[in-house]
PDB file of C-alpha atoms and ligand atoms in Angstrom:
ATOM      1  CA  UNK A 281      -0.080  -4.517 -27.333  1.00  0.00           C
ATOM      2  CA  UNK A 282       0.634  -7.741 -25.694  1.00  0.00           C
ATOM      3  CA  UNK A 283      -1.702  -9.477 -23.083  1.00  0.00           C
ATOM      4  CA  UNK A 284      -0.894 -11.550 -20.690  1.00  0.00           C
ATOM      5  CA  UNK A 285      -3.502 -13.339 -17.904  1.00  0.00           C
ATOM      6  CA  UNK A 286      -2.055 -13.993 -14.793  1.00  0.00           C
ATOM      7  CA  UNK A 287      -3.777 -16.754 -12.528  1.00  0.00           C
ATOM      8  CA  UNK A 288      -3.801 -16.884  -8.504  1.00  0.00           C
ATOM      9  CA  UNK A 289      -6.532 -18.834  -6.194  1.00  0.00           C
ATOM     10  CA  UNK A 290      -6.620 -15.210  -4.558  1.00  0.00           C
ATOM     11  CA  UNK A 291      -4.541 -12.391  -4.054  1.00  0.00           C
ATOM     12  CA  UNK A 292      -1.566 -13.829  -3.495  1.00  0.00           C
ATOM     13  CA  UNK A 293      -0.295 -13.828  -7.623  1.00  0.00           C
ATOM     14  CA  UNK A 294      -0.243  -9.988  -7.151  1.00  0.00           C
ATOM     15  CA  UNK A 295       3.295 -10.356  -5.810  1.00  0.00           C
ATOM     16  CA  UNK A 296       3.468 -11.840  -9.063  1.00  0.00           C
ATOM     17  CA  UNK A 297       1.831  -9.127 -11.248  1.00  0.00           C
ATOM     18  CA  UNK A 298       3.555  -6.753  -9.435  1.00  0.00           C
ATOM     19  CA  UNK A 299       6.901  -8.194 -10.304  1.00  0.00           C
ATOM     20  CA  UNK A 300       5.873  -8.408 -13.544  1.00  0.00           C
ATOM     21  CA  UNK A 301       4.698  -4.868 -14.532  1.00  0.00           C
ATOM     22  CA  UNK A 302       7.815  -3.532 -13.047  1.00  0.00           C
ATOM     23  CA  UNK A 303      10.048  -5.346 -15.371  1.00  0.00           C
ATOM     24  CA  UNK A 304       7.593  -5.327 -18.612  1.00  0.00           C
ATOM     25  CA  UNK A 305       5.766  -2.891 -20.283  1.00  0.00           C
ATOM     26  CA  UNK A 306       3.266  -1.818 -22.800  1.00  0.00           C
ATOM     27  CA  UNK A 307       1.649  -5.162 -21.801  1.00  0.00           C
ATOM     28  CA  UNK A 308      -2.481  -5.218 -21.169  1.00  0.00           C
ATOM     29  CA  UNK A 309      -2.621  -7.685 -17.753  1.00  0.00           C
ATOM     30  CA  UNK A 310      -5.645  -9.184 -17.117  1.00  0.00           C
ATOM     31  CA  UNK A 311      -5.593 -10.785 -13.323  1.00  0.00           C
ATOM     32  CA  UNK A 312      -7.685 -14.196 -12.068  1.00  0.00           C
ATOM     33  CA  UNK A 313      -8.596 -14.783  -8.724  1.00  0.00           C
ATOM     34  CA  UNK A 314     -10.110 -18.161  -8.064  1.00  0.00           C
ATOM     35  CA  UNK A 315     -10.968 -16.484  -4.834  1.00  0.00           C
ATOM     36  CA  UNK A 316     -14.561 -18.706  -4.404  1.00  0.00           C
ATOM     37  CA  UNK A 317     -12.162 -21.750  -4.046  1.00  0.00           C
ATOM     38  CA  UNK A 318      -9.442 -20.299  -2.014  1.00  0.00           C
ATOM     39  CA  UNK A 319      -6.854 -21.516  -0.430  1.00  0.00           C
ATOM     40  CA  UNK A 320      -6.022 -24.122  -3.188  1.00  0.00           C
ATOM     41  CA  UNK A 321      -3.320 -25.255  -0.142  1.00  0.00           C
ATOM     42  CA  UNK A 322      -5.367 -27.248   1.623  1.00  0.00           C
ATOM     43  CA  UNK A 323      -7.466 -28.355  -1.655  1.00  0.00           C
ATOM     44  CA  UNK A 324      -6.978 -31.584  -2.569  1.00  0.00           C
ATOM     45  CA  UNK A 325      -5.001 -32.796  -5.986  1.00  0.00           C
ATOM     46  CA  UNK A 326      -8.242 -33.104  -8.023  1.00  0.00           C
ATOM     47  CA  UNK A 327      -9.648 -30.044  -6.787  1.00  0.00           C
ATOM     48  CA  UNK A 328      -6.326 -27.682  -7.317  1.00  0.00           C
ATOM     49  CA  UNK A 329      -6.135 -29.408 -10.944  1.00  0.00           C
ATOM     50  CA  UNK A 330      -9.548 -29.216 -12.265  1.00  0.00           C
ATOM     51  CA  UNK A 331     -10.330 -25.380 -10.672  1.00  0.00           C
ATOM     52  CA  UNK A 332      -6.715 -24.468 -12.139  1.00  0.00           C
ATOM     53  CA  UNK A 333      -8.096 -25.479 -15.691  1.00  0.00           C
ATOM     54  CA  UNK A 334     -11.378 -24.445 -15.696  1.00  0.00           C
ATOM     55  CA  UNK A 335      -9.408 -20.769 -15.520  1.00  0.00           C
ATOM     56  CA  UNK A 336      -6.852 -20.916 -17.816  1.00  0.00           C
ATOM     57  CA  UNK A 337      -9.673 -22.380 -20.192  1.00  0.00           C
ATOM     58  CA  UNK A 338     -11.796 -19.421 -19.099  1.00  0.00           C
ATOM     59  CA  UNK A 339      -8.821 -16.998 -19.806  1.00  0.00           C
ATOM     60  CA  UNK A 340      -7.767 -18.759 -23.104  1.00  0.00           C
ATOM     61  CA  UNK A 341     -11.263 -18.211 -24.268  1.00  0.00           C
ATOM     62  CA  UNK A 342     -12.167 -15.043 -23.394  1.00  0.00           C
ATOM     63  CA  UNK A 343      -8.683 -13.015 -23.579  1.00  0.00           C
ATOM     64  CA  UNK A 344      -6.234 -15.227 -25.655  1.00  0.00           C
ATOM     65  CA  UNK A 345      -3.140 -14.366 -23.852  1.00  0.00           C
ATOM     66  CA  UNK A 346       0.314 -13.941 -25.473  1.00  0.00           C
ATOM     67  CA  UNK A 347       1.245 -15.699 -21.743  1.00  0.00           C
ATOM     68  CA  UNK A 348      -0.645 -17.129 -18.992  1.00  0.00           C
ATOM     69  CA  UNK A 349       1.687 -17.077 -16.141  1.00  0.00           C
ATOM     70  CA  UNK A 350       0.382 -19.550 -13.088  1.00  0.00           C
ATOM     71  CA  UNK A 351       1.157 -17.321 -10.478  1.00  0.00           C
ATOM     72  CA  UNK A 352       0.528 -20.073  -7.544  1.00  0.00           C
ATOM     73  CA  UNK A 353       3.202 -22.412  -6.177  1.00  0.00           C
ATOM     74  CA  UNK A 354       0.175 -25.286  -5.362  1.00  0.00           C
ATOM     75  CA  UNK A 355      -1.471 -24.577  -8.927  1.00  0.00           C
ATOM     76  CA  UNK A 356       2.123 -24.908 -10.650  1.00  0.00           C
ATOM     77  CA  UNK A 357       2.464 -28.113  -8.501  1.00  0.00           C
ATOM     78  CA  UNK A 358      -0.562 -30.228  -8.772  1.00  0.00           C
ATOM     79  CA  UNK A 359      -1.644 -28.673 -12.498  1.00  0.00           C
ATOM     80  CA  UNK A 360       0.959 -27.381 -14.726  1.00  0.00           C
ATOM     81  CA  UNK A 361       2.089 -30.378 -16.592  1.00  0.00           C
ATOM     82  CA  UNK A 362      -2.034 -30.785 -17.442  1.00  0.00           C
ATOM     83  CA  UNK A 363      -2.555 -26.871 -18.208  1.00  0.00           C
ATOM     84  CA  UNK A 364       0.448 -27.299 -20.928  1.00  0.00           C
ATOM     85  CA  UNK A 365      -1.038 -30.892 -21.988  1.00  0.00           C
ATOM     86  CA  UNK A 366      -4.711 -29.434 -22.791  1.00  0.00           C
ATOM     87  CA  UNK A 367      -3.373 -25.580 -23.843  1.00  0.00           C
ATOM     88  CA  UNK A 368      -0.359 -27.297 -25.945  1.00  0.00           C
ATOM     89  CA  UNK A 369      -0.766 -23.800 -27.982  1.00  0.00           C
ATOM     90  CA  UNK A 370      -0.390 -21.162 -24.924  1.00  0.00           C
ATOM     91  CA  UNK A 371       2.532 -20.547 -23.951  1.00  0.00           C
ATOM     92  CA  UNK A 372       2.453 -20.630 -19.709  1.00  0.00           C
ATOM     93  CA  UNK A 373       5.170 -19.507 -17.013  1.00  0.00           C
ATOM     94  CA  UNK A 374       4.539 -21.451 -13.546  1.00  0.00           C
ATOM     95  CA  UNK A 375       5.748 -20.381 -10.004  1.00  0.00           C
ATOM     96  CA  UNK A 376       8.357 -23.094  -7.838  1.00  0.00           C
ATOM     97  CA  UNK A 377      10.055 -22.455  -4.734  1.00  0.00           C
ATOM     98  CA  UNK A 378      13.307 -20.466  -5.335  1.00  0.00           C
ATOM     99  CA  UNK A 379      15.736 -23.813  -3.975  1.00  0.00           C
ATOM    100  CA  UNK A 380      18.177 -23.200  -6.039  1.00  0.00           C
ATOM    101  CA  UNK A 381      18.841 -19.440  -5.731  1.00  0.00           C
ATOM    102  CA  UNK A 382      18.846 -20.261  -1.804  1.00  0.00           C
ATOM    103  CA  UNK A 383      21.030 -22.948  -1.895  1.00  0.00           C
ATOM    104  CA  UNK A 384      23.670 -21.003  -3.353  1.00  0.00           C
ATOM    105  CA  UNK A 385      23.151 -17.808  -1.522  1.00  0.00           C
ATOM    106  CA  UNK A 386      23.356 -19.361   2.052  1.00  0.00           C
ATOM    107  CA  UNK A 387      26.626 -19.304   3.813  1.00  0.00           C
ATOM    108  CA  UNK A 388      25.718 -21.620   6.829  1.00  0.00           C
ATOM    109  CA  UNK A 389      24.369 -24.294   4.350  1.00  0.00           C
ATOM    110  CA  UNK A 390      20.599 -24.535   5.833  1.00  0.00           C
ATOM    111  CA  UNK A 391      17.718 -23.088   4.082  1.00  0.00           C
ATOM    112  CA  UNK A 392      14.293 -22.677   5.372  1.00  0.00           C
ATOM    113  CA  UNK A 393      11.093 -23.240   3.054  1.00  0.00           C
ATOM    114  CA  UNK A 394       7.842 -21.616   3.498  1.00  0.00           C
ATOM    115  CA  UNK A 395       4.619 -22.739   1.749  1.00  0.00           C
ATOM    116  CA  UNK A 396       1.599 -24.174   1.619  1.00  0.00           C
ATOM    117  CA  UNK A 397       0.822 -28.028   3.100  1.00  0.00           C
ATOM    118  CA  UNK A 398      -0.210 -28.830  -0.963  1.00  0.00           C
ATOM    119  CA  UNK A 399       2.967 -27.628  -2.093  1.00  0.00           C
ATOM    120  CA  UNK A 400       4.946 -29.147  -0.030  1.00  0.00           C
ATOM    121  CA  UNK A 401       3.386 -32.728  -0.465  1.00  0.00           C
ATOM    122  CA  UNK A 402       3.393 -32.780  -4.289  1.00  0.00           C
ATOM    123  CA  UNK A 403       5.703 -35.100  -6.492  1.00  0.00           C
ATOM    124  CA  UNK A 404       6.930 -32.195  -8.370  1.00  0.00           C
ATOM    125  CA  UNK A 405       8.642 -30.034  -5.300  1.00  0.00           C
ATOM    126  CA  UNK A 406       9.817 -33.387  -4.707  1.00  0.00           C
ATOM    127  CA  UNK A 407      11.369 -33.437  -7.789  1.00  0.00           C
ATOM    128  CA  UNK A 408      12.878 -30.345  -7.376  1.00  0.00           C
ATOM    129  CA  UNK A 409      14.011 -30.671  -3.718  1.00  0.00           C
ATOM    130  CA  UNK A 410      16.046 -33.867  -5.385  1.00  0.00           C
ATOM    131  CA  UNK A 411      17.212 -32.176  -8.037  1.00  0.00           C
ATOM    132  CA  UNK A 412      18.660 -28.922  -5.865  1.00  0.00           C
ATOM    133  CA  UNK A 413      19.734 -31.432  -3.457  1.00  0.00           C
ATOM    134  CA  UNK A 414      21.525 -33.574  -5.686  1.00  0.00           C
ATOM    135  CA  UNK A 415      23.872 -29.957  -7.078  1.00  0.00           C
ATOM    136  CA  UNK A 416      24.183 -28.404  -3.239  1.00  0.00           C
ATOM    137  CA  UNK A 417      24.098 -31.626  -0.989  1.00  0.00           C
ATOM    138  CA  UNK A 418      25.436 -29.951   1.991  1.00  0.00           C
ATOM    139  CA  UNK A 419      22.852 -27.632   2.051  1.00  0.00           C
ATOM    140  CA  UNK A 420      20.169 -28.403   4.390  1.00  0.00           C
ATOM    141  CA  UNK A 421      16.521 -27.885   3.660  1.00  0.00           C
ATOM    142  CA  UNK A 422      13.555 -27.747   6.391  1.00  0.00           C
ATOM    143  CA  UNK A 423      10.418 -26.859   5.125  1.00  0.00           C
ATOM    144  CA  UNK A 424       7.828 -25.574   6.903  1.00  0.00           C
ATOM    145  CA  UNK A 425       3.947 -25.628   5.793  1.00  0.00           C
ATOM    146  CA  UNK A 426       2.105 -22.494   6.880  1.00  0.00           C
ATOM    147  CA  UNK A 427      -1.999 -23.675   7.059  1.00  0.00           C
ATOM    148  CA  UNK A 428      -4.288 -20.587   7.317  1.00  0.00           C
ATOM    149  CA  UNK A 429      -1.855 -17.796   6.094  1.00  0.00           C
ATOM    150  CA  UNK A 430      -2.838 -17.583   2.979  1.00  0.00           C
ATOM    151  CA  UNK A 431      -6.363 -17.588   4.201  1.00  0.00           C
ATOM    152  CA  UNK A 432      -5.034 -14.597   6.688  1.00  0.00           C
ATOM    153  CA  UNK A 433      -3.741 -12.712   3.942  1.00  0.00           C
ATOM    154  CA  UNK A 434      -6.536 -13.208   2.147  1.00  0.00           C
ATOM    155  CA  UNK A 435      -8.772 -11.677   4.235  1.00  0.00           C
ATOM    156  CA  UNK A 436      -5.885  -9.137   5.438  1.00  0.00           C
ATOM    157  CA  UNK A 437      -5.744 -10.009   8.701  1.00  0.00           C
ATOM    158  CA  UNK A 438      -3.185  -8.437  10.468  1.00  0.00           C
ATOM    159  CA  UNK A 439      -3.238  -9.855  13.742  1.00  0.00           C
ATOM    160  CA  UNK A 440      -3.934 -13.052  12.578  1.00  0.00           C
ATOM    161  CA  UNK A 441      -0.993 -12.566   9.385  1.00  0.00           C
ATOM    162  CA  UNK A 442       1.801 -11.429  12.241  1.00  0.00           C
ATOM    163  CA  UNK A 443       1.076 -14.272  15.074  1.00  0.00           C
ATOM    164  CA  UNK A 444       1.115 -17.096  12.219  1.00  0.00           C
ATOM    165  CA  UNK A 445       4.206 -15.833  10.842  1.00  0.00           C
ATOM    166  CA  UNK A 446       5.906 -15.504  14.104  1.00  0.00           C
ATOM    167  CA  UNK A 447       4.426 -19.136  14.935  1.00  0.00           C
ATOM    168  CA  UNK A 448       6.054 -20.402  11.318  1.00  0.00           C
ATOM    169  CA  UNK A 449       9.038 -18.919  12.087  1.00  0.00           C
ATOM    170  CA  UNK A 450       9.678 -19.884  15.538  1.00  0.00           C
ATOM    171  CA  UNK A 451       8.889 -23.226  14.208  1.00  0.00           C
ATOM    172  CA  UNK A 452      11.550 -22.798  11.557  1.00  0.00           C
ATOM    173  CA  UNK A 453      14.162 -21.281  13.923  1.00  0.00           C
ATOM    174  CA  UNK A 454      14.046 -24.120  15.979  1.00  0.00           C
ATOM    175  CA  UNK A 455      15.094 -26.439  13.517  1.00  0.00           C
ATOM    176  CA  UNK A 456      18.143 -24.582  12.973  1.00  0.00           C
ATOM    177  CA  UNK A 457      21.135 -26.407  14.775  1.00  0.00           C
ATOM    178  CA  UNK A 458      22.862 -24.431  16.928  1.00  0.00           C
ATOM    179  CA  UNK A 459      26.291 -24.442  15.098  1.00  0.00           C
ATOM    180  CA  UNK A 460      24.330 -24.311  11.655  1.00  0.00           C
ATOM    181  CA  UNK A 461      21.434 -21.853  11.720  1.00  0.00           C
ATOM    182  CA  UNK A 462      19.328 -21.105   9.025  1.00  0.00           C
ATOM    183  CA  UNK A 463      20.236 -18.059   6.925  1.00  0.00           C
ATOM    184  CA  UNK A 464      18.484 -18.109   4.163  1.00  0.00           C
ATOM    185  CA  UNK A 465      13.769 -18.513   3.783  1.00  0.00           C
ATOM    186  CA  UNK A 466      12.604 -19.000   0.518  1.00  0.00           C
ATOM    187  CA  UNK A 467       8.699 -17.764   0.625  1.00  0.00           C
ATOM    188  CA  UNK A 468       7.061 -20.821  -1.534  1.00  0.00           C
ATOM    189  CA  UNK A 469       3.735 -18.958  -1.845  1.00  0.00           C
ATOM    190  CA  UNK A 470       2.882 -16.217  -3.694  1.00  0.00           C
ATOM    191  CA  UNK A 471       0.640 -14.935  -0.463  1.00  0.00           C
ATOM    192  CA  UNK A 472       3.484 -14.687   1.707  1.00  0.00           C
ATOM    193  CA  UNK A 473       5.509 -11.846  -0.070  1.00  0.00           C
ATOM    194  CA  UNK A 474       2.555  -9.565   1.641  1.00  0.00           C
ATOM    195  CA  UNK A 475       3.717 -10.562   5.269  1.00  0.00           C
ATOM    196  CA  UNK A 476       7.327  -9.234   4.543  1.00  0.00           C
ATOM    197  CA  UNK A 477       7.547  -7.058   7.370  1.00  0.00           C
ATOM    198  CA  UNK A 478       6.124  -9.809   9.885  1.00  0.00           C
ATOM    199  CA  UNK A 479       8.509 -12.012   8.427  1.00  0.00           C
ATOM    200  CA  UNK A 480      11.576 -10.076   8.805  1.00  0.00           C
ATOM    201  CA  UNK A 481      10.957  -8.973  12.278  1.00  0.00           C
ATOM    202  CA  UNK A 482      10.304 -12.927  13.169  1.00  0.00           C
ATOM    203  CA  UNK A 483      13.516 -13.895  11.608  1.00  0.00           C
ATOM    204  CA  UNK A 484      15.657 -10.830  12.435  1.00  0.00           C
ATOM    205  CA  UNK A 485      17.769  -9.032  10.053  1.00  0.00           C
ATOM    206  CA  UNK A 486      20.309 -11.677   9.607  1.00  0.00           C
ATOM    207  CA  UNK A 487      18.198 -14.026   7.321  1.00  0.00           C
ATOM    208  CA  UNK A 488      17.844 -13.472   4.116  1.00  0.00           C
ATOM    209  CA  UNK A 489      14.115 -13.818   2.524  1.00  0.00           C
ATOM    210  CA  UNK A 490      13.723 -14.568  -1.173  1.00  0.00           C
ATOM    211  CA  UNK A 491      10.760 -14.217  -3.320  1.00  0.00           C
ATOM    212  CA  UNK A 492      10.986 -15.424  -6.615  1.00  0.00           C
ATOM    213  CA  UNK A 493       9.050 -12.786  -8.679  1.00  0.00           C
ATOM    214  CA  UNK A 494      11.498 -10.946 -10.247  1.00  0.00           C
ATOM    215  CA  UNK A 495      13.145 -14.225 -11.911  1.00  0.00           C
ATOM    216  CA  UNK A 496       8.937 -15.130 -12.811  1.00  0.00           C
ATOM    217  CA  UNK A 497       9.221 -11.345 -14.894  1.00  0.00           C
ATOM    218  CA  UNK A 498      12.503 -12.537 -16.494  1.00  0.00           C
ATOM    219  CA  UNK A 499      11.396 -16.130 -17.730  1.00  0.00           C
ATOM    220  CA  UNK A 500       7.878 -14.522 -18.913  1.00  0.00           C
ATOM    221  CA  UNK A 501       9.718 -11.656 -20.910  1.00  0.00           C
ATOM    222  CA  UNK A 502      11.773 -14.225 -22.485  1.00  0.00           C
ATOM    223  CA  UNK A 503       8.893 -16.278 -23.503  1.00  0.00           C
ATOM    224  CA  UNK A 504       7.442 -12.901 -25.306  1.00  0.00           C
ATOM    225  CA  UNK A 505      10.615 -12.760 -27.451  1.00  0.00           C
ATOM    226  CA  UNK A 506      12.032  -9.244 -25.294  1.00  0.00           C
ATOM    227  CA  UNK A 507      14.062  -9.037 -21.474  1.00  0.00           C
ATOM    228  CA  UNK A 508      12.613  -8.068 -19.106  1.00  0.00           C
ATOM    229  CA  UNK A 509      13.905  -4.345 -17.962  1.00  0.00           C
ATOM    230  CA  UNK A 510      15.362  -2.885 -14.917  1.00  0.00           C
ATOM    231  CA  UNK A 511      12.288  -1.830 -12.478  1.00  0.00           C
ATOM    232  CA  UNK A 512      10.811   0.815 -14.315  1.00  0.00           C
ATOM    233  CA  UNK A 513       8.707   1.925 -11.173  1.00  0.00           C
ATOM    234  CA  UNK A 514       8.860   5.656 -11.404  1.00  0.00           C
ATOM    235  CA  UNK A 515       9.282   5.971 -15.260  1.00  0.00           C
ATOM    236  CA  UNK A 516       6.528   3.613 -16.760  1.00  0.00           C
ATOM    237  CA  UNK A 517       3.100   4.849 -17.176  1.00  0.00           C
ATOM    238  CA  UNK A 518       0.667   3.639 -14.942  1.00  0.00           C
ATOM    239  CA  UNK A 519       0.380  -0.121 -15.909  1.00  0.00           C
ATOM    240  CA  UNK A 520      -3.502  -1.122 -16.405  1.00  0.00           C
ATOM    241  CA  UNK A 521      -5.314  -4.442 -15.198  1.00  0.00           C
ATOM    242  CA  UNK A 522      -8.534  -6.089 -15.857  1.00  0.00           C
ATOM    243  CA  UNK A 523      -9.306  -7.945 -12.553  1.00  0.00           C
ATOM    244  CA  UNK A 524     -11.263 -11.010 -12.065  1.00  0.00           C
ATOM    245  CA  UNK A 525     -12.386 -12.895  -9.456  1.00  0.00           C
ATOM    246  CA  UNK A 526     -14.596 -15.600  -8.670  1.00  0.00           C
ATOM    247  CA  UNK A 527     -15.473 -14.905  -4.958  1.00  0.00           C
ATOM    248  CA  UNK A 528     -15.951 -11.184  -3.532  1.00  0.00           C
ATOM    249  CA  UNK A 529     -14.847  -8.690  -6.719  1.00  0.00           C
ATOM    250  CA  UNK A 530     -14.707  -5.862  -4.600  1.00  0.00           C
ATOM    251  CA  UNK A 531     -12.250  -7.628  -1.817  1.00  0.00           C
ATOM    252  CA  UNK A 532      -9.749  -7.927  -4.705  1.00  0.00           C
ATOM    253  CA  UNK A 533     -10.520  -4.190  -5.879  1.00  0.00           C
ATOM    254  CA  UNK A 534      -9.582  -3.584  -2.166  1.00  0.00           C
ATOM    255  CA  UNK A 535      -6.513  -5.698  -2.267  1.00  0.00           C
ATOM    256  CA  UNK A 536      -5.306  -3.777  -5.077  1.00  0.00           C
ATOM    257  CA  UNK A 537      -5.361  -0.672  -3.816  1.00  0.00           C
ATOM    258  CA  UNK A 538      -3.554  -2.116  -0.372  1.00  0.00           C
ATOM    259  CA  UNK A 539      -0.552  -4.192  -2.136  1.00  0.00           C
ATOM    260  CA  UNK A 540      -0.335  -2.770  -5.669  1.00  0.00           C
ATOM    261  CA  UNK A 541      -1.502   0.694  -5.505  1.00  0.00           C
ATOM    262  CA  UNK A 542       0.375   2.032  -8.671  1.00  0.00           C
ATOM    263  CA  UNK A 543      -1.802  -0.592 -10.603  1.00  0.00           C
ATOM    264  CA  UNK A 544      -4.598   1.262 -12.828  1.00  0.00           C
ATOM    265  CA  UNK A 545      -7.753  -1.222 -12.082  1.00  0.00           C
ATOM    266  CA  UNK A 546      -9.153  -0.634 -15.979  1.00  0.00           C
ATOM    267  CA  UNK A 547     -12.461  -3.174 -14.928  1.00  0.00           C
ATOM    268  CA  UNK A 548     -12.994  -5.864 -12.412  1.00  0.00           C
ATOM    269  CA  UNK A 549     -15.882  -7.999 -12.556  1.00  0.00           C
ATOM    270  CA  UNK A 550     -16.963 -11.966 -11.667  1.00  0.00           C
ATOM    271  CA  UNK A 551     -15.305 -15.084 -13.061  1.00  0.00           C
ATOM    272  CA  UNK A 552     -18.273 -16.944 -13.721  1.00  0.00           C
ATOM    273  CA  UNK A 553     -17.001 -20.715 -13.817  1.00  0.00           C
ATOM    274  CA  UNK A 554     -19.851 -23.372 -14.317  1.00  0.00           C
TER     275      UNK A 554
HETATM  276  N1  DGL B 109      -0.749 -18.327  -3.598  1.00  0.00           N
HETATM  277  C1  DGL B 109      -0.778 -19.738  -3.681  1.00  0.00           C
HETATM  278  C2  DGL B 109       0.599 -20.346  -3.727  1.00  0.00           C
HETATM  279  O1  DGL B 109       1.514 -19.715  -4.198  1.00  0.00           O
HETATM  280  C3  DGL B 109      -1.722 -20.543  -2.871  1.00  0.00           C
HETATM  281  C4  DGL B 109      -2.258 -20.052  -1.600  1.00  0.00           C
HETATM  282  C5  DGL B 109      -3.505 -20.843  -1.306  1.00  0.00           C
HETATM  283  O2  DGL B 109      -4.507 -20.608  -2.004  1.00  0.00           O
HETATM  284  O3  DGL B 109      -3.433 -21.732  -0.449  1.00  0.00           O
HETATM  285  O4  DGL B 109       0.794 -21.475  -3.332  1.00  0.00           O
END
């Protein structure tokens, strides 16, 4: 059987996991939570890069994964390039904002962008923003940082989770010219998938909300030699997790049974980082 360690700050790369456990199976998945050092959003650089490979050292170590899959936007950005410079021999999936998908799915040419401040400021969604732009440059982009959502989510929230979405939104909507409103939000944080419903009923049902798991299932599936299937959520037995986390273990225990109850929790214990 195949394993693969997925990798979050928190709770967030669940949306992740989930994805991928739909699309994959007969796969062990063992799940990180840097949750002591969360949110890596409003971490600096240094921080996001040397916490991001203290775990996938950890997880290397201790699990040897067919796949690590970075299942954080602000991890990918600030630390991927080092993860795959000082693991040259693990194979690793990261997580970007879905730009391009959005770009070509909106009809009024103006995509919104949700996700955290460190996102956001890093060099590589720079990158891609140019590189999206430069295929689709009609399309306008206005992104929109979301500070203490993650942290909201984190701590499942609710009141707090619905007023900052509405708040991001509004803030979003606003930026929408009138004869060009935004149609299309791509969620750039693997938290945000968990606000869905507060999301939808801030934007209304006319905007279109992408989440870029299930393409994260296909491009890990095709680094483990297969594709990845249709969702297999009612035919697959029950897929089985070992959980980890270096803050509260049984707050992540807890998330799991909120966001991804058909999970089987097989162990979850502390990531003990020096
Ligand atoms: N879930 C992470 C992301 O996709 C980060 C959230 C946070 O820790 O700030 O960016």
């Amino acid at each position: 059987m195949k394993t693969i360690a997925v990798f979050d700050s928190g709770v967030g790369g669940l949306s992740v996991l989930r994805a991928l456990y739909r699309h994959i199976p007969e796969v062990h998945w063992i799940y990180a939570a840097d949750s002591a050092f969360a949110p890596y959003g409003e971490r600096t650089e240094s921080e996001v890069r040397a916490r991001s490979l203290q775990v996938a050292q950890w997880l290397q170590r201790q699990h040897e994964p067919d796949v690590l899959v970075v299942a954080c936007n602000t991890a990918t950005a600030w630390a991927i390039d080092s993860l795959r410079e000082k693991l040259p021999v693990l194979p690793i999936v990261g997580v970007e904002p879905a730009l391009k998908p959005a770009a070509l799915l909106s009809r009024t040419a103006h995509v919104g962008v949700l996700a955290t401040s460190g996102t956001l400021s890093s060099p590589r969604f720079a990158g891609l923003l140019g590189t999206v732009q430069a295929q689709a440059a009609a399309v306008r982009f206005s992104c929109q940082p979301c500070p203490g959502l993650a942290d909201a989510i984190e701590r499942a929230h609710d009141s707090a989770i619905r007023d900052l979405c509405n708040t991001y939104a509004q803030a979003l909507l606003a930026r929408g010219i009138a004869e060009r409103p935004l149609d299309t939000v791509v969620l750039g944080c693997t938290h945000y998938p968990f606000a869905m419903r507060h999301w939808q009923e801030a934007f209304g049902p006319h905007v279109a909300i992408l989440d870029n798991a299930p393409a994260i299932a296909r491009r890990t599936a095709d680094l483990l030699g297969g594709v990845a299937l249709p969702d297999q959520t009612d035919t697959l037995n029950a897929p089985e997790a070992s959980l980890y986390a270096s803050g509260d273990v049984p707050m992540l225990r807890q998330a799991c049974n909120r966001w991804v109850p058909d999970l089987n929790v097989r162990s979850a214990s502390r990531l003990n980082l020096p």
